[in-house]
Coordinates of C-alpha atoms in Angstrom, one line a residue:
Chain A
M1150 CA 22.2 12.4 -16.7
A1151 CA 22.2 13.5 -21.0
T1152 CA 18.3 12.9 -21.7
G1153 CA 19.9 11.5 -24.5
D1154 CA 21.4 8.2 -22.4
V1155 CA 18.0 6.5 -20.9
K1156 CA 15.7 5.7 -23.5
L1157 CA 12.5 3.8 -22.6
I1158 CA 10.7 1.6 -25.3
G1159 CA 7.1 1.3 -24.4
A1160 CA 2.9 2.3 -24.7
G1161 CA 1.5 4.7 -21.7
A1162 CA -1.4 2.3 -21.5
S1163 CA 0.6 -0.9 -20.5
P1164 CA 1.2 -1.5 -16.6
Y1165 CA 4.4 -2.8 -16.8
V1166 CA 5.7 0.0 -18.5
N1167 CA 4.1 2.4 -16.1
R1168 CA 6.3 0.5 -13.1
V1169 CA 9.6 1.9 -14.9
Q1170 CA 8.7 5.6 -15.7
I1171 CA 7.3 5.4 -11.9
A1172 CA 11.1 4.2 -10.9
L1173 CA 12.7 6.8 -13.6
N1174 CA 10.5 9.8 -12.0
I1175 CA 11.5 9.0 -8.4
K1176 CA 15.2 9.1 -9.3
S1177 CA 14.3 12.4 -11.6
V1178 CA 16.0 11.0 -14.0
N1179 CA 15.6 12.2 -17.3
Y1180 CA 14.7 9.8 -20.3
E1181 CA 13.3 9.5 -23.6
F1182 CA 10.0 8.0 -24.0
L1183 CA 9.5 5.5 -26.9
E1184 CA 6.2 4.6 -27.8
E1185 CA 4.8 1.4 -29.1
K1186 CA 2.4 1.2 -31.3
L1187 CA -0.8 -1.4 -29.9
G1188 CA -0.3 -4.3 -32.3
S1189 CA 2.7 -3.8 -34.0
K1190 CA 6.6 -4.1 -32.5
S1191 CA 9.1 -1.9 -33.8
E1192 CA 12.6 -3.1 -34.8
L1193 CA 14.3 -1.6 -32.1
L1194 CA 12.1 -3.8 -29.6
L1195 CA 12.4 -6.8 -31.7
K1196 CA 16.6 -5.9 -31.5
S1197 CA 16.3 -5.1 -27.6
N1198 CA 14.6 -7.3 -26.9
P1199 CA 14.9 -10.9 -29.0
I1200 CA 14.0 -13.1 -26.3
H1201 CA 10.5 -12.1 -25.0
K1202 CA 9.8 -9.1 -28.2
K1203 CA 8.1 -7.4 -25.0
I1204 CA 7.6 -3.8 -23.7
P1205 CA 9.3 -2.0 -21.2
V1206 CA 13.0 -2.0 -22.6
L1207 CA 15.2 0.1 -21.0
I1208 CA 17.8 1.2 -22.7
H1209 CA 20.8 3.0 -20.8
D1210 CA 23.9 3.6 -22.6
D1211 CA 23.2 1.6 -25.1
K1212 CA 22.8 -1.7 -23.5
P1213 CA 18.9 -3.0 -23.2
I1214 CA 17.8 -4.0 -19.7
C1215 CA 14.1 -6.2 -19.8
E1216 CA 11.6 -6.8 -17.3
S1217 CA 9.8 -4.4 -15.3
L1218 CA 10.8 -5.3 -11.7
V1219 CA 13.9 -6.0 -13.4
I1220 CA 14.3 -2.8 -14.5
V1221 CA 13.3 -0.9 -11.7
Q1222 CA 15.6 -2.9 -9.4
Y1223 CA 18.4 -1.8 -12.0
I1224 CA 17.0 1.8 -11.8
D1225 CA 17.6 1.4 -8.4
D1226 CA 21.2 0.0 -7.7
V1227 CA 22.2 2.7 -10.6
W1228 CA 20.4 5.5 -9.0
T1229 CA 21.6 6.3 -5.8
S1230 CA 21.3 9.7 -5.2
G1231 CA 17.5 9.6 -5.4
P1232 CA 15.6 8.2 -3.1
S1233 CA 15.6 4.6 -2.5
I1234 CA 12.8 2.4 -4.5
L1235 CA 13.6 -0.9 -2.3
P1236 CA 14.1 -0.8 1.7
S1237 CA 18.0 -1.0 2.8
D1238 CA 17.3 -4.2 5.0
P1239 CA 17.3 -8.0 3.8
Y1240 CA 14.7 -9.1 5.6
D1241 CA 12.1 -5.9 4.1
R1242 CA 13.6 -6.3 0.4
A1243 CA 12.2 -10.1 0.4
I1244 CA 9.1 -9.2 1.9
A1245 CA 9.0 -6.4 -1.0
R1246 CA 10.2 -9.0 -3.5
F1247 CA 7.6 -11.7 -2.7
W1248 CA 4.2 -9.9 -2.4
A1249 CA 5.5 -8.2 -6.1
A1250 CA 5.6 -11.8 -7.6
Y1251 CA 2.9 -12.0 -5.4
V1252 CA 1.1 -9.4 -7.6
D1253 CA 2.7 -10.9 -11.1
D1254 CA 1.5 -14.3 -9.9
K1255 CA -0.7 -15.4 -8.1
W1256 CA -3.0 -11.9 -8.3
F1257 CA -3.1 -10.1 -11.7
P1258 CA -3.3 -13.3 -13.5
L1259 CA -6.8 -13.4 -11.9
M1260 CA -7.4 -10.3 -13.3
K1261 CA -6.8 -11.6 -16.5
E1262 CA -8.3 -14.8 -15.9
L1263 CA -11.6 -12.3 -15.5
W1264 CA -11.6 -10.7 -18.9
M1265 CA -11.8 -13.5 -20.5
A1266 CA -14.8 -15.4 -18.2
E1267 CA -17.4 -16.2 -19.8
G1268 CA -20.8 -16.7 -18.1
E1269 CA -22.0 -15.4 -14.6
E1270 CA -20.7 -18.4 -12.8
A1271 CA -17.2 -18.6 -13.9
R1272 CA -16.9 -14.5 -13.1
A1273 CA -18.4 -14.7 -10.2
A1274 CA -15.9 -17.6 -8.6
T1275 CA -12.7 -15.2 -10.2
I1276 CA -14.3 -12.1 -8.5
E1277 CA -14.1 -13.9 -5.7
K1278 CA -10.5 -15.0 -5.7
I1279 CA -9.5 -11.3 -7.0
V1280 CA -11.2 -9.8 -3.5
E1281 CA -9.9 -12.4 -1.7
G1282 CA -6.6 -11.8 -3.2
L1283 CA -6.8 -7.7 -2.4
V1284 CA -7.6 -8.7 1.2
V1285 CA -4.7 -11.1 1.5
L1286 CA -2.8 -7.7 0.3
E1287 CA -4.6 -5.3 2.8
E1288 CA -2.8 -7.5 5.5
A1289 CA 0.5 -7.6 3.7
F1290 CA -0.3 -3.6 3.3
V1291 CA -1.1 -3.0 7.1
K1292 CA 2.2 -5.4 8.4
C1293 CA 4.4 -3.1 5.6
S1294 CA 3.8 0.2 5.8
K1295 CA 3.2 -0.2 9.8
G1296 CA 0.9 2.7 10.3
K1297 CA 2.7 5.1 7.3
A1298 CA 1.8 6.1 3.7
F1299 CA 2.9 3.4 1.7
F1300 CA 4.2 0.3 1.0
G1301 CA 7.2 1.1 1.3
G1302 CA 6.7 3.6 4.4
D1303 CA 7.0 7.4 4.4
S1304 CA 7.2 7.2 0.6
I1305 CA 6.8 4.8 -2.7
G1306 CA 8.4 1.2 -2.9
F1307 CA 9.3 -1.3 -4.8
L1308 CA 6.1 -3.0 -3.5
D1309 CA 3.6 0.2 -3.9
I1310 CA 5.1 0.5 -7.8
A1311 CA 4.3 -3.3 -8.3
F1312 CA 1.1 -3.3 -6.9
G1313 CA -0.2 0.2 -7.8
S1314 CA 0.7 0.0 -11.4
F1315 CA -2.3 -2.1 -11.7
L1316 CA -4.7 0.5 -10.0
R1317 CA -6.3 2.3 -12.9
W1318 CA -6.7 -1.9 -15.1
L1319 CA -8.6 -2.2 -12.0
N1320 CA -10.6 0.7 -12.1
M1321 CA -11.2 0.4 -15.8
T1322 CA -12.6 -3.4 -14.4
E1323 CA -14.5 -2.4 -11.7
K1324 CA -16.7 0.5 -14.5
M1325 CA -16.7 -1.9 -17.4
G1326 CA -18.1 -4.9 -14.9
E1327 CA -19.7 -2.6 -13.1
M1328 CA -19.1 -3.9 -9.6
Q1329 CA -16.7 -2.9 -6.9
L1330 CA -13.5 -5.1 -6.8
L1331 CA -11.8 -2.8 -4.2
S1332 CA -13.9 -1.7 -1.5
E1333 CA -13.7 0.2 1.9
A1334 CA -15.8 -2.7 3.4
K1335 CA -12.8 -5.3 2.7
T1336 CA -9.8 -3.1 2.7
P1337 CA -10.5 0.2 3.6
N1338 CA -6.4 0.6 3.7
L1339 CA -5.7 -0.3 0.6
V1340 CA -8.6 2.1 -0.5
E1341 CA -6.7 4.6 1.1
W1342 CA -3.5 3.7 0.0
A1343 CA -4.8 3.6 -3.9
E1344 CA -6.0 7.3 -3.7
R1345 CA -2.0 8.4 -2.2
F1346 CA -0.8 6.4 -4.6
C1347 CA -2.4 8.5 -7.6
C1348 CA -2.0 11.2 -6.3
D1349 CA 1.8 11.2 -5.9
D1350 CA 3.8 13.6 -7.7
A1351 CA 5.9 10.2 -9.5
V1352 CA 3.1 8.3 -10.8
K1353 CA 0.0 11.2 -11.2
D1354 CA 1.1 11.7 -14.9
V1355 CA 2.1 8.3 -15.4
L1356 CA -1.3 6.0 -14.9
P1357 CA -3.1 6.1 -17.7
K1358 CA -6.6 7.8 -17.1
T1359 CA -9.9 4.9 -16.5
E1360 CA -11.5 6.0 -19.6
K1361 CA -8.4 5.2 -22.2
L1362 CA -8.4 1.8 -20.7
I1363 CA -11.8 1.3 -21.1
E1364 CA -11.3 2.5 -24.7
I1365 CA -8.2 0.2 -25.3
F1366 CA -9.8 -3.1 -23.6
K1367 CA -13.0 -2.3 -26.0
I1368 CA -10.7 -2.5 -29.0
M1369 CA -8.5 -5.4 -27.7
Q1370 CA -11.9 -7.4 -26.6
A1371 CA -13.4 -6.9 -30.5
R1372 CA -9.6 -8.1 -31.2
A1373 CA -10.8 -11.1 -29.2
K1374 CA -7.4 -11.0 -27.5
A1375 CA -5.8 -10.1 -23.8
P1376 CA -4.8 -6.7 -23.2
P1377 CA -0.8 -6.3 -23.6
S1378 CA 1.1 -8.6 -20.8
N1379 CA 4.6 -8.2 -19.9
Chain B
M408 CA 24.7 -13.7 18.9
A409 CA 25.2 -16.7 16.5
D410 CA 22.1 -16.8 13.4
E411 CA 20.0 -19.7 13.3
V412 CA 19.4 -20.8 10.4
K413 CA 16.3 -23.5 9.1
L414 CA 14.9 -24.3 6.2
F415 CA 12.1 -26.5 5.1
G416 CA 12.6 -28.4 2.1
V417 CA 12.7 -31.7 0.1
W418 CA 15.7 -33.1 -1.2
A419 CA 14.3 -33.7 -4.3
S420 CA 12.9 -30.7 -4.9
P421 CA 15.2 -28.2 -7.8
Y422 CA 13.7 -25.4 -5.7
S423 CA 14.9 -26.7 -2.4
R424 CA 18.6 -27.4 -3.2
R425 CA 19.1 -24.0 -4.8
V426 CA 18.9 -22.6 -1.7
E427 CA 21.0 -25.4 0.2
V428 CA 23.5 -24.3 -3.0
A429 CA 23.5 -20.9 -2.2
L430 CA 23.4 -21.9 1.7
K431 CA 26.8 -24.0 1.3
L432 CA 28.7 -21.8 -1.5
K433 CA 28.3 -18.8 2.0
G434 CA 29.4 -21.6 4.5
V435 CA 26.7 -21.1 6.3
K436 CA 25.6 -23.7 9.3
Y437 CA 21.8 -24.6 8.8
E438 CA 19.4 -27.0 9.8
F439 CA 17.2 -29.1 6.8
I440 CA 13.8 -29.6 7.8
E441 CA 12.5 -32.3 5.3
E442 CA 9.0 -31.8 4.9
D443 CA 6.2 -34.5 3.6
L444 CA 4.2 -32.8 1.2
S445 CA 1.2 -35.3 1.6
N446 CA 1.3 -34.2 5.0
K447 CA 2.3 -30.7 5.6
S448 CA 3.7 -29.6 8.7
D449 CA 2.6 -27.2 10.8
L450 CA 5.3 -24.7 10.7
L451 CA 5.6 -24.8 7.0
L452 CA 1.5 -23.9 6.9
K453 CA 2.8 -21.3 10.0
Y454 CA 5.9 -19.6 7.8
N455 CA 4.3 -19.7 4.4
P456 CA 0.4 -19.7 4.8
V457 CA 0.2 -18.1 1.4
H458 CA 1.4 -20.3 -1.0
K459 CA 2.4 -23.6 1.3
K460 CA 5.2 -24.3 -0.6
I461 CA 8.8 -25.2 0.1
P462 CA 11.3 -24.3 0.4
V463 CA 10.6 -21.9 3.4
L464 CA 14.0 -20.4 4.8
L465 CA 13.7 -19.8 8.5
H466 CA 16.7 -16.8 9.9
N467 CA 16.5 -15.8 13.7
G468 CA 12.8 -16.9 13.2
K469 CA 11.3 -15.0 10.4
P470 CA 10.8 -16.7 7.5
I471 CA 11.6 -16.1 3.5
V472 CA 9.7 -17.9 0.5
E473 CA 10.1 -18.1 -2.8
S474 CA 13.3 -19.8 -4.0
L475 CA 14.5 -16.5 -5.7
V476 CA 13.5 -14.5 -3.6
I477 CA 15.4 -16.3 -1.0
L478 CA 18.5 -16.6 -2.8
E479 CA 18.8 -13.0 -3.1
Y480 CA 18.0 -12.8 0.5
I481 CA 21.0 -15.0 1.3
D482 CA 22.9 -13.2 -1.0
E483 CA 22.6 -9.8 0.7
T484 CA 22.8 -10.9 4.1
W485 CA 26.1 -13.5 3.4
K486 CA 28.4 -11.3 2.3
G487 CA 31.5 -13.9 1.0
N488 CA 31.3 -15.9 -2.2
P489 CA 28.9 -13.5 -4.0
I490 CA 26.1 -14.9 -6.3
L491 CA 25.1 -11.8 -7.9
P492 CA 27.7 -9.8 -10.0
H493 CA 28.2 -6.2 -8.4
D494 CA 27.8 -4.5 -11.2
P495 CA 24.0 -3.4 -11.8
Y496 CA 24.5 -4.3 -15.3
Q497 CA 25.7 -7.7 -15.5
K498 CA 23.3 -8.4 -11.7
A499 CA 19.7 -6.9 -14.3
V500 CA 20.8 -9.5 -16.6
A501 CA 21.5 -12.2 -14.0
R502 CA 17.9 -11.5 -12.9
F503 CA 16.6 -11.8 -16.6
W504 CA 18.0 -15.3 -17.1
A505 CA 17.2 -16.7 -13.3
K506 CA 13.4 -15.6 -14.6
F507 CA 13.5 -16.9 -18.1
L508 CA 14.9 -20.3 -16.4
D509 CA 12.0 -20.5 -13.9
E510 CA 9.1 -18.8 -16.1
K511 CA 9.7 -20.5 -19.4
C512 CA 12.6 -22.6 -19.5
F513 CA 11.4 -25.2 -16.8
P514 CA 7.6 -25.2 -17.6
A515 CA 9.1 -26.0 -21.4
L516 CA 10.6 -28.7 -20.1
R517 CA 8.3 -30.4 -17.5
K518 CA 6.0 -30.1 -20.6
A519 CA 8.3 -32.2 -23.1
F520 CA 8.8 -34.6 -20.1
S521 CA 5.3 -35.3 -19.2
S522 CA 3.7 -34.4 -23.0
K523 CA 1.7 -37.2 -24.5
E524 CA 2.9 -39.0 -27.5
D525 CA 1.0 -36.7 -30.2
E526 CA 2.0 -33.8 -28.3
Q527 CA 5.9 -34.4 -27.5
E528 CA 7.2 -33.8 -30.8
K529 CA 5.7 -30.0 -30.6
A530 CA 6.7 -29.7 -26.7
I531 CA 10.3 -31.0 -27.4
E532 CA 10.8 -28.9 -30.5
E533 CA 9.8 -25.6 -28.1
A534 CA 11.9 -26.7 -25.3
S535 CA 14.7 -27.1 -27.5
E536 CA 14.5 -23.9 -29.0
L537 CA 14.6 -22.4 -24.9
L538 CA 17.5 -24.3 -24.8
K539 CA 19.3 -23.1 -27.7
I540 CA 18.9 -19.4 -26.4
L541 CA 20.7 -21.0 -23.0
E542 CA 23.4 -22.5 -25.0
N543 CA 23.5 -19.4 -27.1
E544 CA 23.7 -16.9 -23.4
L545 CA 27.0 -19.2 -22.4
N546 CA 28.9 -19.4 -25.2
G547 CA 32.6 -19.0 -24.3
K548 CA 31.6 -19.2 -20.3
K549 CA 32.4 -21.8 -18.1
F550 CA 29.7 -20.8 -16.0
F551 CA 26.5 -18.4 -16.6
G552 CA 28.0 -16.8 -14.2
G553 CA 31.4 -16.1 -15.5
D554 CA 34.1 -18.4 -14.1
K555 CA 32.6 -19.0 -11.0
I556 CA 29.2 -20.1 -10.2
G557 CA 26.3 -17.6 -9.9
L558 CA 22.2 -16.9 -9.1
V559 CA 21.6 -18.1 -12.9
D560 CA 23.5 -21.4 -12.8
I561 CA 22.1 -22.2 -9.4
V562 CA 19.0 -21.4 -10.7
A563 CA 19.4 -23.5 -13.7
N564 CA 19.7 -26.7 -11.3
F565 CA 17.0 -28.3 -13.6
I566 CA 19.1 -28.5 -16.7
G567 CA 22.0 -28.8 -15.0
F568 CA 21.5 -32.5 -12.8
W569 CA 17.2 -33.4 -12.8
L570 CA 16.9 -33.6 -16.7
G571 CA 19.8 -36.0 -17.2
V572 CA 18.4 -37.9 -14.8
I573 CA 14.9 -37.8 -15.8
Q574 CA 16.5 -38.7 -20.2
E575 CA 18.1 -41.5 -18.4
A576 CA 15.1 -42.6 -16.8
K577 CA 13.5 -42.4 -19.9
G578 CA 16.4 -44.2 -21.6
E579 CA 16.7 -41.6 -24.5
E580 CA 18.6 -39.0 -25.1
L581 CA 15.0 -37.1 -25.9
L582 CA 15.8 -33.4 -25.8
L583 CA 19.6 -32.9 -24.5
T584 CA 22.1 -34.3 -26.7
H585 CA 25.9 -33.4 -27.2
K586 CA 24.9 -32.9 -30.9
K587 CA 22.1 -30.3 -30.5
F588 CA 23.6 -28.9 -27.4
P589 CA 27.6 -29.4 -26.9
I590 CA 28.2 -25.9 -24.6
L591 CA 25.2 -26.7 -22.6
C592 CA 26.0 -30.4 -22.0
K593 CA 30.3 -29.0 -21.2
W594 CA 28.2 -26.6 -19.0
I595 CA 26.6 -29.4 -17.1
D596 CA 30.0 -31.4 -16.2
E597 CA 31.1 -28.3 -15.0
Y598 CA 28.2 -27.7 -12.8
V599 CA 28.0 -31.1 -11.5
N600 CA 32.1 -31.5 -11.1
C601 CA 31.8 -28.6 -9.0
S602 CA 32.3 -29.6 -5.1
V603 CA 29.6 -27.9 -3.6
I604 CA 27.3 -28.7 -5.8
K605 CA 28.8 -32.3 -6.1
E606 CA 27.8 -32.7 -2.1
N607 CA 24.7 -31.5 -2.6
L608 CA 23.5 -33.7 -5.7
P609 CA 20.7 -36.0 -4.5
C610 CA 21.4 -39.8 -5.2
Q611 CA 20.5 -41.7 -9.1
R612 CA 17.6 -43.9 -8.1

């Protein structure tokens, strides 16, 4: 596929954009990355995603696809010669989709809640919920991985991408708050998985460095806005 | 070995109904187990420990939860009368609209009908804008899925049926008027008259 056929509108710090980048890397797809500047939206973005006006947007042969997990599934459906992102069995696919929805709808909102939390009591309560959520995901990992390296088995799959894209934001939160969320004590498998995920060839050049996210977070805090959401 | 399919649901829930429509479209025989949400069964809590919600599809003993996940599972397991398009781009478009309906439209519609008087006007305006987007998306098509009902039509069941019921119960056309949304109203007529849907509508109270 020529580079000109695939464009990705996004920002390197966005976990939702990272998901798409990882998926494209898994399939060895060449693409043009159109970086959006923080705080402003390009004409192309507004034209390609008029409803949500958000990144990421994949433009393939001039057709826009929006919503990160919709895009990841699209990439899996189109580039079939590369490794599969979703499992082939319908039940396993349902499990992967279920947990990805859990990460997006239940777990990550807790992180945003923590960033906005005021007062020690509120923070502590949210931290407890986040850790509980991670313990649930730890159990999910054990079931899904069946002893293998990733949620997806031997190689990175849909759920690895969905959850792994948040790892540096998790790390940033731990550093800023001087606390541990993902711990050896409560989530040993996830700790090891996180290491493997971040080192994977498809991932290592995609996820932003924690230091960069700390910088961005401080800017956002100063602007009293929550970090970018999908 | 014959498939054993059970559905834990609630007759009045649009999320539960979606799954029934999909199963009926595919001609899948299933046992419906009505849940009392004020007194959830042990089985429900066992099969959906994370969310403790309906619907739960049980296929040969294996539970699948979350209505959108269930719909895709049904489509991938029983191949007749596909709910999702075959083309990857059209599939992505369908998934996008399903998400839009669940994440933006339904919360806005619920808010419009449950808001207090001083907030209601704003809530109705916001909901109207979203309905307008749907109206534009439908333009020229019989169903969101084209000539036949597809994923988006099934997911839009809240608009297809419940919205009309709620408006009637409130005694006025607050939001969905033929004048403002002629195409969406036409879609509702087609939707309600579609035989699979017809069998599946809860009785109006």
